[in-house]
The first five atom37 places (N, CA, C, CB, O) and aatype in JSON, in Angstrom:
{
  "aatype": [12, 0, 5, 0, 16, 0, 2, 14, 1, 6, 1, 6, 0, 5, 10, 10, 10, 1, 0, 0, 0, 1, 13, 0, 0, 0, 5, 16, 0, 5, 14, 13, 3, 1, 16, 0, 0, 1, 6, 0, 0, 16, 13, 2, 1, 11, 10, 17, 16, 19, 13, 10, 15, 15, 19, 10, 1, 0, 6, 2, 14, 10, 3, 0, 0, 16, 11, 16, 2, 9, 11, 11, 9, 0, 12, 13, 19, 10, 3, 1, 4, 8, 15, 10, 6, 9, 2, 14, 15, 0, 6, 14, 12, 15, 0, 10, 9, 2, 9, 2, 1, 2, 10, 0, 6, 7, 10, 1, 7],
  "atom_mask": [
    [1, 1, 1, 1, 1],
    [1, 1, 1, 1, 1],
    [1, 1, 1, 1, 1],
    [1, 1, 1, 1, 1],
    [1, 1, 1, 1, 1],
    [1, 1, 1, 1, 1],
    [1, 1, 1, 1, 1],
    [1, 1, 1, 1, 1],
    [1, 1, 1, 1, 1],
    [1, 1, 1, 1, 1],
    [1, 1, 1, 1, 1],
    [1, 1, 1, 1, 1],
    [1, 1, 1, 1, 1],
    [1, 1, 1, 1, 1],
    [1, 1, 1, 1, 1],
    [1, 1, 1, 1, 1],
    [1, 1, 1, 1, 1],
    [1, 1, 1, 1, 1],
    [1, 1, 1, 1, 1],
    [1, 1, 1, 1, 1],
    [1, 1, 1, 1, 1],
    [1, 1, 1, 1, 1],
    [1, 1, 1, 1, 1],
    [1, 1, 1, 1, 1],
    [1, 1, 1, 1, 1],
    [1, 1, 1, 1, 1],
    [1, 1, 1, 1, 1],
    [1, 1, 1, 1, 1],
    [1, 1, 1, 1, 1],
    [1, 1, 1, 1, 1],
    [1, 1, 1, 1, 1],
    [1, 1, 1, 1, 1],
    [1, 1, 1, 1, 1],
    [1, 1, 1, 1, 1],
    [1, 1, 1, 1, 1],
    [1, 1, 1, 1, 1],
    [1, 1, 1, 1, 1],
    [1, 1, 1, 1, 1],
    [1, 1, 1, 1, 1],
    [1, 1, 1, 1, 1],
    [1, 1, 1, 1, 1],
    [1, 1, 1, 1, 1],
    [1, 1, 1, 1, 1],
    [1, 1, 1, 1, 1],
    [1, 1, 1, 1, 1],
    [1, 1, 1, 1, 1],
    [1, 1, 1, 1, 1],
    [1, 1, 1, 1, 1],
    [1, 1, 1, 1, 1],
    [1, 1, 1, 1, 1],
    [1, 1, 1, 1, 1],
    [1, 1, 1, 1, 1],
    [1, 1, 1, 1, 1],
    [1, 1, 1, 1, 1],
    [1, 1, 1, 1, 1],
    [1, 1, 1, 1, 1],
    [1, 1, 1, 1, 1],
    [1, 1, 1, 1, 1],
    [1, 1, 1, 1, 1],
    [1, 1, 1, 1, 1],
    [1, 1, 1, 1, 1],
    [1, 1, 1, 1, 1],
    [1, 1, 1, 1, 1],
    [1, 1, 1, 1, 1],
    [1, 1, 1, 1, 1],
    [1, 1, 1, 1, 1],
    [1, 1, 1, 1, 1],
    [1, 1, 1, 1, 1],
    [1, 1, 1, 1, 1],
    [1, 1, 1, 1, 1],
    [1, 1, 1, 1, 1],
    [1, 1, 1, 1, 1],
    [1, 1, 1, 1, 1],
    [1, 1, 1, 1, 1],
    [1, 1, 1, 1, 1],
    [1, 1, 1, 1, 1],
    [1, 1, 1, 1, 1],
    [1, 1, 1, 1, 1],
    [1, 1, 1, 1, 1],
    [1, 1, 1, 1, 1],
    [1, 1, 1, 1, 1],
    [1, 1, 1, 1, 1],
    [1, 1, 1, 1, 1],
    [1, 1, 1, 1, 1],
    [1, 1, 1, 1, 1],
    [1, 1, 1, 1, 1],
    [1, 1, 1, 1, 1],
    [1, 1, 1, 1, 1],
    [1, 1, 1, 1, 1],
    [1, 1, 1, 1, 1],
    [1, 1, 1, 1, 1],
    [1, 1, 1, 1, 1],
    [1, 1, 1, 1, 1],
    [1, 1, 1, 1, 1],
    [1, 1, 1, 1, 1],
    [1, 1, 1, 1, 1],
    [1, 1, 1, 1, 1],
    [1, 1, 1, 1, 1],
    [1, 1, 1, 1, 1],
    [1, 1, 1, 1, 1],
    [1, 1, 1, 1, 1],
    [1, 1, 1, 1, 1],
    [1, 1, 1, 1, 1],
    [1, 1, 1, 1, 1],
    [1, 1, 1, 1, 1],
    [1, 1, 1, 0, 1],
    [1, 1, 1, 1, 1],
    [1, 1, 1, 1, 1],
    [1, 1, 1, 0, 1]
  ],
  "atom_positions": [
    [[0.83, -1.19, 0.0], [0.0, 0.0, 0.0], [0.87, 1.25, 0.0], [-0.94, 0.0, 1.21], [0.56, 2.22, -0.69]],
    [[1.95, 1.25, 0.77], [2.83, 2.42, 0.84], [3.43, 2.73, -0.51], [3.93, 2.2, 1.87], [3.57, 3.89, -0.88]],
    [[3.79, 1.69, -1.27], [4.36, 1.92, -2.58], [3.34, 2.53, -3.54], [4.9, 0.62, -3.15], [3.7, 3.35, -4.38]],
    [[2.09, 2.13, -3.41], [1.05, 2.64, -4.29], [0.77, 4.12, -4.05], [-0.23, 1.84, -4.12], [0.36, 4.83, -4.96]],
    [[1.0, 4.57, -2.81], [0.69, 5.96, -2.48], [1.92, 6.86, -2.41], [-0.04, 6.02, -1.18], [1.79, 8.06, -2.18]],
    [[3.1, 6.31, -2.59], [4.32, 7.11, -2.52], [4.37, 8.1, -3.68], [5.57, 6.2, -2.53], [3.9, 7.81, -4.77]],
    [[4.95, 9.28, -3.41], [5.09, 10.25, -4.49], [6.14, 9.73, -5.48], [5.48, 11.66, -3.94], [6.93, 8.85, -5.12]],
    [[6.17, 10.25, -6.69], [7.1, 9.73, -7.7], [8.57, 9.78, -7.29], [6.92, 10.51, -8.97], [9.32, 8.85, -7.58]],
    [[8.99, 10.83, -6.64], [10.39, 10.93, -6.2], [10.73, 9.85, -5.18], [10.68, 12.33, -5.6], [11.8, 9.26, -5.22]],
    [[9.81, 9.6, -4.26], [10.03, 8.56, -3.26], [10.07, 7.18, -3.93], [8.92, 8.61, -2.17], [10.88, 6.34, -3.56]],
    [[9.21, 6.96, -4.88], [9.18, 5.68, -5.6], [10.5, 5.48, -6.36], [7.98, 5.62, -6.58], [11.05, 4.38, -6.35]],
    [[10.99, 6.52, -7.01], [12.28, 6.44, -7.71], [13.39, 6.13, -6.73], [12.58, 7.75, -8.46], [14.26, 5.3, -7.02]],
    [[13.38, 6.78, -5.57], [14.39, 6.52, -4.55], [14.34, 5.06, -4.1], [14.21, 7.46, -3.35], [15.38, 4.42, -3.94]],
    [[13.14, 4.54, -3.89], [12.99, 3.15, -3.48], [13.56, 2.19, -4.52], [11.51, 2.83, -3.23], [14.24, 1.22, -4.18]],
    [[13.28, 2.47, -5.78], [13.8, 1.61, -6.85], [15.32, 1.66, -6.94], [13.19, 2.02, -8.2], [15.97, 0.64, -7.14]],
    [[15.87, 2.85, -6.79], [17.34, 2.98, -6.8], [17.97, 2.21, -5.63], [17.75, 4.46, -6.74], [18.99, 1.56, -5.8]],
    [[17.35, 2.3, -4.47], [17.87, 1.58, -3.3], [17.71, 0.07, -3.48], [17.14, 2.05, -2.03], [18.56, -0.7, -3.03]],
    [[16.63, -0.35, -4.11], [16.45, -1.78, -4.38], [17.55, -2.28, -5.32], [15.07, -2.04, -5.0], [18.11, -3.35, -5.11]],
    [[17.85, -1.5, -6.34], [18.92, -1.88, -7.28], [20.27, -1.93, -6.55], [18.99, -0.9, -8.47], [21.05, -2.86, -6.76]],
    [[20.54, -0.94, -5.72], [21.8, -0.93, -4.95], [21.88, -2.14, -4.04], [21.92, 0.37, -4.13], [22.95, -2.74, -3.91]],
    [[20.79, -2.49, -3.4], [20.77, -3.65, -2.51], [21.03, -4.94, -3.27], [19.44, -3.74, -1.77], [21.71, -5.84, -2.77]],
    [[20.48, -5.04, -4.48], [20.71, -6.24, -5.29], [22.18, -6.35, -5.67], [19.82, -6.22, -6.56], [22.76, -7.44, -5.63]],
    [[22.79, -5.23, -6.04], [24.22, -5.23, -6.34], [25.03, -5.63, -5.1], [24.67, -3.84, -6.84], [25.92, -6.47, -5.18]],
    [[24.7, -5.04, -3.97], [25.45, -5.31, -2.75], [25.35, -6.78, -2.35], [24.94, -4.43, -1.61], [26.34, -7.38, -1.93]],
    [[24.17, -7.37, -2.49], [24.0, -8.78, -2.15], [24.84, -9.67, -3.07], [22.52, -9.18, -2.23], [25.47, -10.62, -2.61]],
    [[24.83, -9.37, -4.34], [25.63, -10.16, -5.29], [27.12, -9.96, -5.04], [25.28, -9.78, -6.75], [27.91, -10.91, -5.1]],
    [[27.49, -8.74, -4.75], [28.91, -8.38, -4.55], [29.51, -9.08, -3.34], [29.05, -6.87, -4.4], [30.67, -9.49, -3.38]],
    [[28.74, -9.21, -2.28], [29.27, -9.77, -1.04], [29.01, -11.26, -0.87], [28.67, -9.04, 0.12], [29.49, -11.86, 0.09]],
    [[28.27, -11.86, -1.8], [28.0, -13.3, -1.7], [29.31, -14.08, -1.78], [27.03, -13.76, -2.83], [30.22, -13.74, -2.53]],
    [[29.37, -15.13, -0.98], [30.55, -16.01, -1.0], [30.1, -17.41, -1.36], [31.28, -16.0, 0.38], [29.42, -18.05, -0.56]],
    [[30.45, -17.92, -2.51], [31.28, -17.27, -3.53], [30.47, -16.22, -4.29], [31.85, -18.32, -4.5], [29.25, -16.16, -4.2]],
    [[31.19, -15.4, -5.05], [30.57, -14.35, -5.84], [29.46, -14.94, -6.7], [31.61, -13.63, -6.72], [29.66, -15.96, -7.36]],
    [[28.3, -14.31, -6.69], [27.12, -14.81, -7.41], [26.99, -14.11, -8.77], [25.84, -14.59, -6.57], [26.4, -13.04, -8.87]],
    [[27.54, -14.74, -9.79], [27.53, -14.16, -11.14], [26.11, -14.0, -11.67], [28.34, -15.03, -12.1], [25.81, -13.02, -12.35]],
    [[25.24, -14.94, -11.38], [23.85, -14.86, -11.86], [23.14, -13.68, -11.21], [23.09, -16.17, -11.56], [22.47, -12.91, -11.89]],
    [[23.28, -13.53, -9.9], [22.65, -12.4, -9.21], [23.23, -11.07, -9.69], [22.82, -12.54, -7.69], [22.52, -10.07, -9.78]],
    [[24.53, -11.07, -9.99], [25.16, -9.84, -10.51], [24.56, -9.46, -11.86], [26.69, -10.03, -10.63], [24.27, -8.29, -12.1]],
    [[24.39, -10.43, -12.73], [23.77, -10.16, -14.03], [22.35, -9.65, -13.87], [23.77, -11.42, -14.91], [21.94, -8.69, -14.52]],
    [[21.6, -10.3, -12.99], [20.21, -9.88, -12.76], [20.14, -8.48, -12.18], [19.51, -10.87, -11.82], [19.27, -7.69, -12.55]],
    [[21.04, -8.16, -11.27], [21.08, -6.81, -10.69], [21.42, -5.78, -11.77], [22.11, -6.74, -9.54], [20.83, -4.71, -11.81]],
    [[22.37, -6.12, -12.63], [22.77, -5.2, -13.7], [21.62, -4.99, -14.68], [24.01, -5.75, -14.45], [21.39, -3.87, -15.14]],
    [[20.9, -6.05, -15.0], [19.76, -5.93, -15.91], [18.67, -5.05, -15.3], [19.2, -7.31, -16.24], [18.12, -4.18, -15.98]],
    [[18.35, -5.29, -14.03], [17.35, -4.48, -13.34], [17.76, -3.01, -13.34], [17.14, -4.98, -11.9], [16.95, -2.13, -13.64]],
    [[19.01, -2.75, -12.99], [19.51, -1.38, -12.92], [19.52, -0.72, -14.3], [20.91, -1.36, -12.32], [19.19, 0.46, -14.44]],
    [[19.9, -1.49, -15.32], [19.92, -0.95, -16.69], [18.52, -0.53, -17.12], [20.5, -1.99, -17.69], [18.35, 0.54, -17.71]],
    [[17.54, -1.35, -16.83], [16.15, -1.0, -17.19], [15.69, 0.25, -16.44], [15.21, -2.18, -16.87], [15.05, 1.12, -17.02]],
    [[16.03, 0.33, -15.17], [15.67, 1.49, -14.36], [16.29, 2.77, -14.92], [16.11, 1.29, -12.9], [15.6, 3.78, -15.09]],
    [[17.58, 2.71, -15.22], [18.26, 3.9, -15.75], [17.84, 4.23, -17.18], [19.76, 3.69, -15.7], [17.91, 5.39, -17.59]],
    [[17.4, 3.25, -17.93], [16.87, 3.53, -19.27], [15.61, 4.38, -19.15], [16.57, 2.21, -20.03], [15.39, 5.29, -19.95]],
    [[14.79, 4.08, -18.17], [13.57, 4.88, -17.93], [13.96, 6.29, -17.5], [12.68, 4.22, -16.84], [13.39, 7.26, -17.99]],
    [[14.93, 6.41, -16.59], [15.38, 7.74, -16.17], [15.88, 8.55, -17.36], [16.48, 7.63, -15.1], [15.53, 9.72, -17.52]],
    [[16.71, 7.93, -18.18], [17.27, 8.63, -19.33], [16.18, 9.05, -20.31], [18.3, 7.75, -20.04], [16.19, 10.18, -20.8]],
    [[15.25, 8.17, -20.59], [14.19, 8.53, -21.53], [13.33, 9.67, -20.98], [13.3, 7.31, -21.84], [12.85, 10.5, -21.74]],
    [[13.15, 9.71, -19.67], [12.4, 10.8, -19.05], [13.13, 12.13, -19.2], [12.15, 10.5, -17.57], [12.51, 13.16, -19.48]],
    [[14.43, 12.1, -19.02], [15.23, 13.33, -19.14], [15.24, 13.82, -20.58], [16.67, 13.08, -18.66], [15.31, 15.03, -20.82]],
    [[15.19, 12.91, -21.54], [15.26, 13.29, -22.95], [13.94, 13.85, -23.5], [15.68, 12.11, -23.76], [13.92, 14.41, -24.6]],
    [[12.87, 13.7, -22.77], [11.57, 14.21, -23.23], [11.58, 15.74, -23.28], [10.43, 13.7, -22.32], [12.1, 16.4, -22.38]],
    [[10.99, 16.26, -24.32], [10.94, 17.72, -24.49], [10.2, 18.4, -23.35], [10.27, 18.07, -25.82], [10.55, 19.51, -22.96]],
    [[9.19, 17.75, -22.8], [8.38, 18.37, -21.75], [9.0, 18.25, -20.35], [7.01, 17.75, -21.74], [8.41, 18.7, -19.38]],
    [[10.18, 17.64, -20.25], [10.84, 17.53, -18.96], [11.22, 18.92, -18.47], [12.1, 16.62, -19.06], [11.88, 19.67, -19.18]],
    [[10.79, 19.29, -17.24], [11.0, 20.65, -16.75], [12.4, 20.95, -16.2], [10.0, 20.94, -15.69], [12.67, 22.09, -15.83]],
    [[13.28, 19.96, -16.13], [14.61, 20.21, -15.58], [15.39, 21.2, -16.45], [15.39, 18.9, -15.45], [15.19, 21.28, -17.66]],
    [[16.28, 21.94, -15.8], [17.12, 22.88, -16.56], [18.15, 22.1, -17.37], [17.82, 23.89, -15.59], [18.42, 20.92, -17.11]],
    [[18.73, 22.76, -18.36], [19.65, 22.11, -19.3], [20.87, 21.5, -18.61], [20.12, 23.1, -20.35], [21.3, 20.4, -18.97]],
    [[21.43, 22.19, -17.63], [22.62, 21.68, -16.94], [22.31, 20.4, -16.18], [23.18, 22.74, -15.99], [23.1, 19.45, -16.2]],
    [[21.18, 20.37, -15.51], [20.78, 19.17, -14.77], [20.54, 18.01, -15.73], [19.52, 19.44, -13.92], [20.94, 16.88, -15.46]],
    [[19.87, 18.3, -16.84], [19.64, 17.25, -17.85], [20.95, 16.69, -18.36], [18.81, 17.81, -19.02], [21.1, 15.48, -18.52]],
    [[21.89, 17.56, -18.63], [23.2, 17.12, -19.13], [23.9, 16.23, -18.11], [24.09, 18.33, -19.48], [24.47, 15.2, -18.46]],
    [[23.87, 16.63, -16.85], [24.51, 15.84, -15.8], [23.85, 14.47, -15.66], [24.44, 16.58, -14.46], [24.55, 13.46, -15.53]],
    [[22.54, 14.42, -15.7], [21.84, 13.14, -15.59], [22.15, 12.26, -16.8], [20.32, 13.37, -15.46], [22.32, 11.05, -16.66]],
    [[22.21, 12.86, -17.97], [22.55, 12.08, -19.18], [23.93, 11.47, -19.05], [22.48, 12.97, -20.43], [24.12, 10.3, -19.4]],
    [[24.9, 12.23, -18.56], [26.26, 11.72, -18.4], [26.31, 10.57, -17.4], [27.2, 12.83, -17.95], [26.96, 9.55, -17.63]],
    [[25.62, 10.75, -16.28], [25.58, 9.69, -15.28], [24.88, 8.46, -15.86], [24.85, 10.17, -13.99], [25.36, 7.33, -15.69]],
    [[23.78, 8.67, -16.54], [23.04, 7.55, -17.13], [23.89, 6.79, -18.14], [21.76, 8.06, -17.81], [23.85, 5.56, -18.16]],
    [[24.64, 7.48, -18.95], [25.48, 6.8, -19.94], [26.56, 5.97, -19.25], [26.12, 7.83, -20.9], [26.86, 4.86, -19.68]],
    [[27.14, 6.51, -18.18], [28.12, 5.74, -17.41], [27.47, 4.49, -16.82], [28.74, 6.61, -16.29], [28.0, 3.39, -16.95]],
    [[26.32, 4.68, -16.18], [25.61, 3.57, -15.54], [25.24, 2.51, -16.56], [24.36, 4.07, -14.8], [25.45, 1.32, -16.33]],
    [[24.68, 2.93, -17.69], [24.27, 1.97, -18.71], [25.45, 1.2, -19.26], [23.54, 2.69, -19.84], [25.36, -0.01, -19.51]],
    [[26.57, 1.89, -19.46], [27.78, 1.21, -19.96], [28.28, 0.2, -18.93], [28.88, 2.24, -20.28], [28.64, -0.92, -19.28]],
    [[28.32, 0.6, -17.67], [28.8, -0.3, -16.61], [27.87, -1.5, -16.46], [28.92, 0.46, -15.27], [28.33, -2.62, -16.27]],
    [[26.56, -1.27, -16.54], [25.61, -2.38, -16.44], [25.78, -3.36, -17.6], [24.17, -1.85, -16.4], [25.75, -4.57, -17.41]],
    [[25.96, -2.82, -18.79], [26.17, -3.67, -19.96], [27.41, -4.53, -19.77], [26.31, -2.81, -21.25], [27.38, -5.73, -20.05]],
    [[28.48, -3.93, -19.3], [29.71, -4.69, -19.04], [29.5, -5.78, -18.0], [30.82, -3.74, -18.58], [30.02, -6.89, -18.15]],
    [[28.73, -5.47, -16.95], [28.47, -6.46, -15.91], [27.58, -7.59, -16.39], [27.85, -5.79, -14.71], [27.7, -8.73, -15.94]],
    [[26.68, -7.27, -17.31], [25.83, -8.32, -17.86], [26.65, -9.31, -18.69], [24.71, -7.71, -18.71], [26.35, -10.5, -18.72]],
    [[27.68, -8.81, -19.34], [28.54, -9.66, -20.16], [29.55, -10.41, -19.31], [29.26, -8.83, -21.21], [29.75, -11.61, -19.48]],
    [[30.2, -9.69, -18.38], [31.25, -10.27, -17.57], [31.1, -9.81, -16.11], [32.65, -9.88, -18.12], [31.75, -8.85, -15.7]],
    [[30.25, -10.48, -15.35], [30.0, -10.06, -13.97], [31.25, -10.17, -13.1], [28.89, -10.89, -13.37], [31.96, -11.17, -13.12]],
    [[31.5, -9.12, -12.34], [32.57, -9.13, -11.35], [32.19, -8.15, -10.24], [33.95, -8.74, -12.0], [31.4, -7.24, -10.45]],
    [[32.76, -8.35, -9.07], [32.35, -7.61, -7.88], [32.78, -6.15, -7.89], [32.89, -8.27, -6.66], [31.99, -5.27, -7.54]],
    [[34.01, -5.86, -8.28], [34.58, -4.51, -8.14], [33.78, -3.42, -8.86], [35.98, -4.51, -8.64], [33.54, -2.38, -8.27]],
    [[33.37, -3.62, -10.12], [32.66, -2.54, -10.82], [31.3, -2.18, -10.23], [32.48, -2.92, -12.25], [30.73, -1.15, -10.57]],
    [[30.79, -3.02, -9.35], [29.48, -2.75, -8.76], [29.52, -1.61, -7.75], [28.95, -4.0, -8.09], [28.51, -0.95, -7.52]],
    [[30.66, -1.39, -7.15], [30.76, -0.36, -6.09], [30.33, 1.01, -6.59], [32.18, -0.28, -5.56], [29.6, 1.71, -5.89]],
    [[30.75, 1.39, -7.77], [30.38, 2.7, -8.31], [28.87, 2.78, -8.51], [31.11, 2.98, -9.64], [28.26, 3.82, -8.24]],
    [[28.26, 1.71, -8.99], [26.81, 1.71, -9.23], [26.04, 1.76, -7.92], [26.4, 0.48, -10.04], [25.02, 2.44, -7.81]],
    [[26.52, 1.05, -6.93], [25.89, 1.09, -5.6], [25.93, 2.53, -5.06], [26.62, 0.12, -4.61], [24.92, 3.04, -4.58]],
    [[27.09, 3.17, -5.15], [27.24, 4.54, -4.64], [26.37, 5.53, -5.41], [28.7, 4.97, -4.72], [25.72, 6.38, -4.8]],
    [[26.35, 5.42, -6.73], [25.52, 6.33, -7.54], [24.06, 6.18, -7.16], [25.72, 6.05, -9.05], [23.38, 7.17, -6.91]],
    [[23.58, 4.95, -7.11], [22.17, 4.73, -6.81], [21.8, 5.22, -5.41], [21.83, 3.26, -6.94], [20.76, 5.85, -5.22]],
    [[22.66, 4.92, -4.43], [22.37, 5.36, -3.06], [22.41, 6.88, -2.94], [23.37, 4.73, -2.08], [21.55, 7.46, -2.28]],
    [[23.37, 7.51, -3.56], [23.47, 8.98, -3.48], [22.3, 9.66, -4.18], [24.78, 9.47, -4.1], [21.76, 10.64, -3.67]],
    [[21.91, 9.15, -5.34], [20.78, 9.74, -6.03], [19.5, 9.53, -5.23], [20.63, 9.14, -7.45], [18.66, 10.43, -5.14]],
    [[19.33, 8.35, -4.66], [18.15, 8.09, -3.82], [18.09, 9.06, -2.64], [18.16, 6.63, -3.3], [17.02, 9.58, -2.3]],
    [[19.24, 9.3, -2.03], [19.3, 10.24, -0.91], [18.9, 11.64, -1.37], [20.72, 10.27, -0.3], [18.16, 12.34, -0.67]],
    [[19.38, 12.04, -2.54], [19.0, 13.35, -3.08], [17.52, 13.46, -3.4], [0.0, 0.0, 0.0], [16.91, 14.5, -3.18]],
    [[16.95, 12.38, -3.92], [15.52, 12.38, -4.23], [14.67, 12.49, -2.97], [15.15, 11.12, -5.0], [13.59, 13.09, -2.98]],
    [[15.17, 11.92, -1.9], [14.43, 11.96, -0.63], [14.61, 13.28, 0.09], [14.87, 10.82, 0.27], [13.87, 13.59, 1.03]],
    [[15.59, 14.07, -0.35], [15.8, 15.4, 0.24], [16.49, 15.29, 1.55], [0.0, 0.0, 0.0], [16.75, 16.31, 2.19]]
  ]
}
């Protein structure tokens, strides 16, 4: 019920934190869980694809500088996720975990 009534920014923050948690679980699994890493990367890639498409819409009210920054971050994230889907490894996940957690924190204010 809480998810159904959450405002869009809170819902985005929740999704980013879910993606970060999936990366963290795969990263710390002993032994390293390549399947979970791929699944986390796929989930995160889909999430960031939605963010990027939203930023690219003409009706998006964000200023140009913010749009540019989000596009740059999204391209980095999408590239890193693609690499992880092909060759899962623990180390590259740290940057994605940090990005998702920091953005979620910013969305929550």
